[in-house]
Amino acid sequence: MGNEKLPPPPPRVDAKALFWEMMRVSRAPDRWMWPALRELGRVAREEGGGGGGKGFVLGALSNTVVFPEGVVDEKGAVFESGLRMEGADGRVEVGDVKAAFDVFVSSAHVGLRKPDRRIYEMAVKLLDEEARKRGVEGGIRAGDVLFLDDIGQNLKAAREMGMRTLKVDLGKSWKAVRELEGIMGLKLLAEEVPGEKARL
């Protein structure tokens, strides 16, 4: 009979190296979404998101990890949290993603994770408080929120709360930004997407 019916052995995975590589890669801002978020934040802060009491608040609800000060990766290098942005001149800048938002709900800090309904409720409450501070008429309720995520389970939980949702497909985030432009009535893509016209 031989071994021809046995499945191949599972691949060997260095979980520690894989984890740290994921952490390093996740620090690079998305080419399409990051400029869109920055522009939304600018409009929300400088222009009141449309003014006339009809502004918007930019929030993030993120499943996060908190690293102890001085934690080292699998190579022995001290790991720096935050976005790692490389300029055209090759200079590297480390930024705080939280600074791009008016409200930032971090799962690691509040002890809840998406898709737990309570973390969505907390986010809506904080968005409402911020909106009222800014004079947004009626504040914010779940039905006023447009929730973006790449994970279906998280989007489903948001819809069950009454939020509108927009799926962000990894590697194709420009499509979500295009849709967001239509919803918000704002130009959010800072540059043309290579080959976009051919794909549409």
Short mmCIF file of C-alpha atoms in Angstrom, two decimals:
data_model
loop_
_atom_site.label_atom_id
_atom_site.label_comp_id
_atom_site.label_asym_id
_atom_site.label_seq_id
_atom_site.Cartn_x
_atom_site.Cartn_y
_atom_site.Cartn_z
CA MET A 1 0.00 0.00 0.00
CA GLY A 2 2.84 2.46 0.66
CA ASN A 3 2.57 6.04 1.84
CA GLU A 4 0.82 7.46 -1.26
CA LYS A 5 -2.45 8.01 0.69
CA LEU A 6 -0.88 9.87 3.59
CA PRO A 7 -1.19 13.64 3.51
CA PRO A 8 2.02 15.62 3.33
CA PRO A 9 3.46 16.61 6.69
CA PRO A 10 2.26 20.01 7.95
CA PRO A 11 4.60 22.89 7.26
CA ARG A 12 6.87 24.01 10.07
CA VAL A 13 5.90 27.47 11.28
CA ASP A 14 7.94 29.63 13.61
CA ALA A 15 5.00 31.26 15.41
CA LYS A 16 7.16 33.84 17.15
CA ALA A 17 8.80 34.98 13.90
CA LEU A 18 5.42 35.00 12.15
CA PHE A 19 3.85 37.12 14.92
CA TRP A 20 6.61 39.72 14.86
CA GLU A 21 6.59 39.88 11.06
CA MET A 22 2.83 40.53 11.20
CA MET A 23 3.43 43.31 13.74
CA ARG A 24 6.10 44.89 11.53
CA VAL A 25 4.00 44.73 8.37
CA SER A 26 0.91 46.11 10.13
CA ARG A 27 2.82 49.29 11.03
CA ALA A 28 2.93 50.44 7.41
CA PRO A 29 -0.07 52.66 6.62
CA ASP A 30 -2.33 51.57 3.78
CA ARG A 31 -1.46 53.46 0.59
CA TRP A 32 -5.10 54.37 -0.12
CA MET A 33 -6.87 54.36 3.23
CA TRP A 34 -4.35 56.35 5.26
CA PRO A 35 -4.48 59.52 3.09
CA ALA A 36 -8.29 59.22 3.01
CA LEU A 37 -8.46 59.04 6.81
CA ARG A 38 -6.16 62.04 7.12
CA GLU A 39 -8.33 64.07 4.74
CA LEU A 40 -11.52 63.03 6.57
CA GLY A 41 -9.91 64.07 9.84
CA ARG A 42 -8.88 67.42 8.38
CA VAL A 43 -12.40 68.10 7.10
CA ALA A 44 -13.97 67.01 10.40
CA ARG A 45 -11.68 69.27 12.45
CA GLU A 46 -11.12 72.29 10.21
CA GLU A 47 -14.41 72.47 8.36
CA GLY A 48 -16.68 70.91 10.96
CA GLY A 49 -17.39 68.01 8.63
CA GLY A 50 -19.78 70.08 6.58
CA GLY A 51 -20.80 72.72 9.12
CA GLY A 52 -24.30 73.87 9.94
CA GLY A 53 -24.55 71.42 12.82
CA LYS A 54 -24.34 68.53 10.35
CA GLY A 55 -20.69 67.70 10.84
CA PHE A 56 -19.16 64.32 11.50
CA VAL A 57 -16.78 62.75 13.96
CA LEU A 58 -14.01 60.40 12.86
CA GLY A 59 -13.61 57.38 15.11
CA ALA A 60 -11.74 54.09 15.23
CA LEU A 61 -12.73 50.87 16.94
CA SER A 62 -9.69 48.61 16.86
CA ASN A 63 -8.78 45.19 18.19
CA THR A 64 -5.33 46.03 19.52
CA VAL A 65 -2.34 44.64 21.37
CA VAL A 66 -0.43 46.58 24.02
CA PHE A 67 3.28 45.89 24.20
CA PRO A 68 5.27 46.44 27.39
CA GLU A 69 7.89 49.18 27.25
CA GLY A 70 11.13 47.86 25.78
CA VAL A 71 9.68 44.60 24.42
CA VAL A 72 12.00 42.94 21.90
CA ASP A 73 11.09 41.02 18.76
CA GLU A 74 12.41 37.60 17.73
CA LYS A 75 15.60 39.25 16.42
CA GLY A 76 16.29 40.97 19.74
CA ALA A 77 15.43 44.46 18.46
CA VAL A 78 13.27 46.76 20.60
CA PHE A 79 9.83 46.95 18.98
CA GLU A 80 8.34 50.41 18.47
CA SER A 81 4.55 50.64 18.34
CA GLY A 82 2.89 53.09 15.98
CA LEU A 83 2.78 53.69 12.27
CA ARG A 84 6.06 53.53 10.42
CA MET A 85 6.01 55.87 7.43
CA GLU A 86 8.85 56.03 4.96
CA GLY A 87 9.13 59.24 2.96
CA ALA A 88 10.24 59.57 -0.66
CA ASP A 89 13.61 60.73 0.68
CA GLY A 90 14.00 57.46 2.61
CA ARG A 91 13.54 59.06 6.03
CA VAL A 92 11.42 57.04 8.44
CA GLU A 93 8.85 58.71 10.66
CA VAL A 94 6.98 56.93 13.45
CA GLY A 95 3.47 58.22 14.06
CA ASP A 96 0.60 57.61 16.42
CA VAL A 97 -2.44 56.27 14.55
CA LYS A 98 -4.72 57.46 17.37
CA ALA A 99 -3.90 61.07 16.49
CA ALA A 100 -5.76 60.68 13.18
CA PHE A 101 -9.08 60.14 14.97
CA ASP A 102 -11.38 62.16 17.20
CA VAL A 103 -12.36 59.00 19.09
CA PHE A 104 -10.14 55.92 19.37
CA VAL A 105 -11.46 52.81 21.13
CA SER A 106 -8.68 50.27 21.72
CA SER A 107 -9.79 46.76 22.67
CA ALA A 108 -6.65 46.18 24.74
CA HIS A 109 -7.43 49.24 26.85
CA VAL A 110 -11.16 48.67 27.40
CA GLY A 111 -11.11 44.88 27.87
CA LEU A 112 -13.54 44.10 25.04
CA ARG A 113 -12.97 43.05 21.42
CA LYS A 114 -14.95 43.22 18.22
CA PRO A 115 -17.45 41.68 17.54
CA ASP A 116 -18.68 42.02 21.17
CA ARG A 117 -21.75 44.29 21.04
CA ARG A 118 -20.62 46.18 24.15
CA ILE A 119 -17.54 47.63 22.45
CA TYR A 120 -19.72 48.96 19.61
CA GLU A 121 -22.08 50.51 22.16
CA MET A 122 -19.10 52.12 23.89
CA ALA A 123 -17.83 53.52 20.58
CA VAL A 124 -21.23 55.02 19.71
CA LYS A 125 -21.47 56.61 23.17
CA LEU A 126 -18.02 58.21 22.80
CA LEU A 127 -18.79 59.38 19.24
CA ASP A 128 -22.04 60.92 20.50
CA GLU A 129 -20.24 62.75 23.32
CA GLU A 130 -17.67 64.15 20.89
CA ALA A 131 -20.34 65.16 18.37
CA ARG A 132 -22.35 67.01 21.02
CA LYS A 133 -19.20 68.86 22.13
CA ARG A 134 -18.83 70.04 18.53
CA GLY A 135 -22.44 71.10 18.24
CA VAL A 136 -23.58 68.34 15.88
CA GLU A 137 -27.39 68.52 15.99
CA GLY A 138 -28.90 65.53 17.79
CA GLY A 139 -25.49 63.99 18.45
CA ILE A 140 -24.77 60.56 17.00
CA ARG A 141 -26.74 57.34 17.19
CA ALA A 142 -25.77 53.93 15.81
CA GLY A 143 -27.76 54.56 12.62
CA ASP A 144 -25.60 57.61 11.90
CA VAL A 145 -22.38 55.58 11.94
CA LEU A 146 -20.66 54.32 8.80
CA PHE A 147 -18.48 51.42 9.99
CA LEU A 148 -15.57 50.18 7.86
CA ASP A 149 -13.84 46.85 8.49
CA ASP A 150 -12.20 44.02 6.60
CA ILE A 151 -13.75 41.22 8.68
CA GLY A 152 -17.27 40.03 7.91
CA GLN A 153 -18.08 39.08 11.51
CA ASN A 154 -17.24 42.61 12.69
CA LEU A 155 -19.38 44.15 9.93
CA LYS A 156 -22.29 41.85 10.81
CA ALA A 157 -22.14 42.93 14.47
CA ALA A 158 -22.13 46.59 13.38
CA ARG A 159 -25.18 46.04 11.13
CA GLU A 160 -26.99 44.33 14.01
CA MET A 161 -26.39 47.54 16.01
CA GLY A 162 -28.04 49.53 13.21
CA MET A 163 -24.83 50.93 11.69
CA ARG A 164 -24.23 51.26 7.97
CA THR A 165 -21.21 49.23 6.88
CA LEU A 166 -18.54 49.28 4.21
CA LYS A 167 -16.28 46.28 3.57
CA VAL A 168 -12.60 47.03 3.04
CA ASP A 169 -11.02 44.26 0.98
CA LEU A 170 -7.36 43.82 1.87
CA GLY A 171 -5.17 44.68 -1.08
CA LYS A 172 -8.06 46.56 -2.72
CA SER A 173 -8.75 49.24 -0.14
CA TRP A 174 -8.92 51.83 -2.92
CA LYS A 175 -12.35 50.41 -3.83
CA ALA A 176 -13.66 51.17 -0.34
CA VAL A 177 -12.14 54.66 -0.53
CA ARG A 178 -13.90 55.25 -3.87
CA GLU A 179 -17.19 54.18 -2.28
CA LEU A 180 -16.47 56.41 0.71
CA GLU A 181 -15.88 59.35 -1.64
CA GLY A 182 -19.39 58.86 -3.03
CA ILE A 183 -20.96 58.59 0.41
CA MET A 184 -19.14 61.59 1.87
CA GLY A 185 -19.09 63.78 -1.23
CA LEU A 186 -15.36 64.37 -0.76
CA LYS A 187 -12.27 63.63 -2.85
CA LEU A 188 -10.28 61.22 -0.72
CA LEU A 189 -7.91 59.45 -3.11
CA ALA A 190 -4.83 61.65 -3.33
CA GLU A 191 -3.53 59.86 -6.43
CA GLU A 192 -4.89 57.80 -9.29
CA VAL A 193 -5.09 54.05 -8.77
CA PRO A 194 -2.87 52.31 -11.35
CA GLY A 195 -5.10 50.36 -13.77
CA GLU A 196 -8.32 51.37 -11.98
CA LYS A 197 -10.17 52.32 -15.17
CA ALA A 198 -9.35 48.94 -16.70
CA ARG A 199 -10.73 47.14 -13.63
CA LEU A 200 -14.00 49.08 -13.33
#
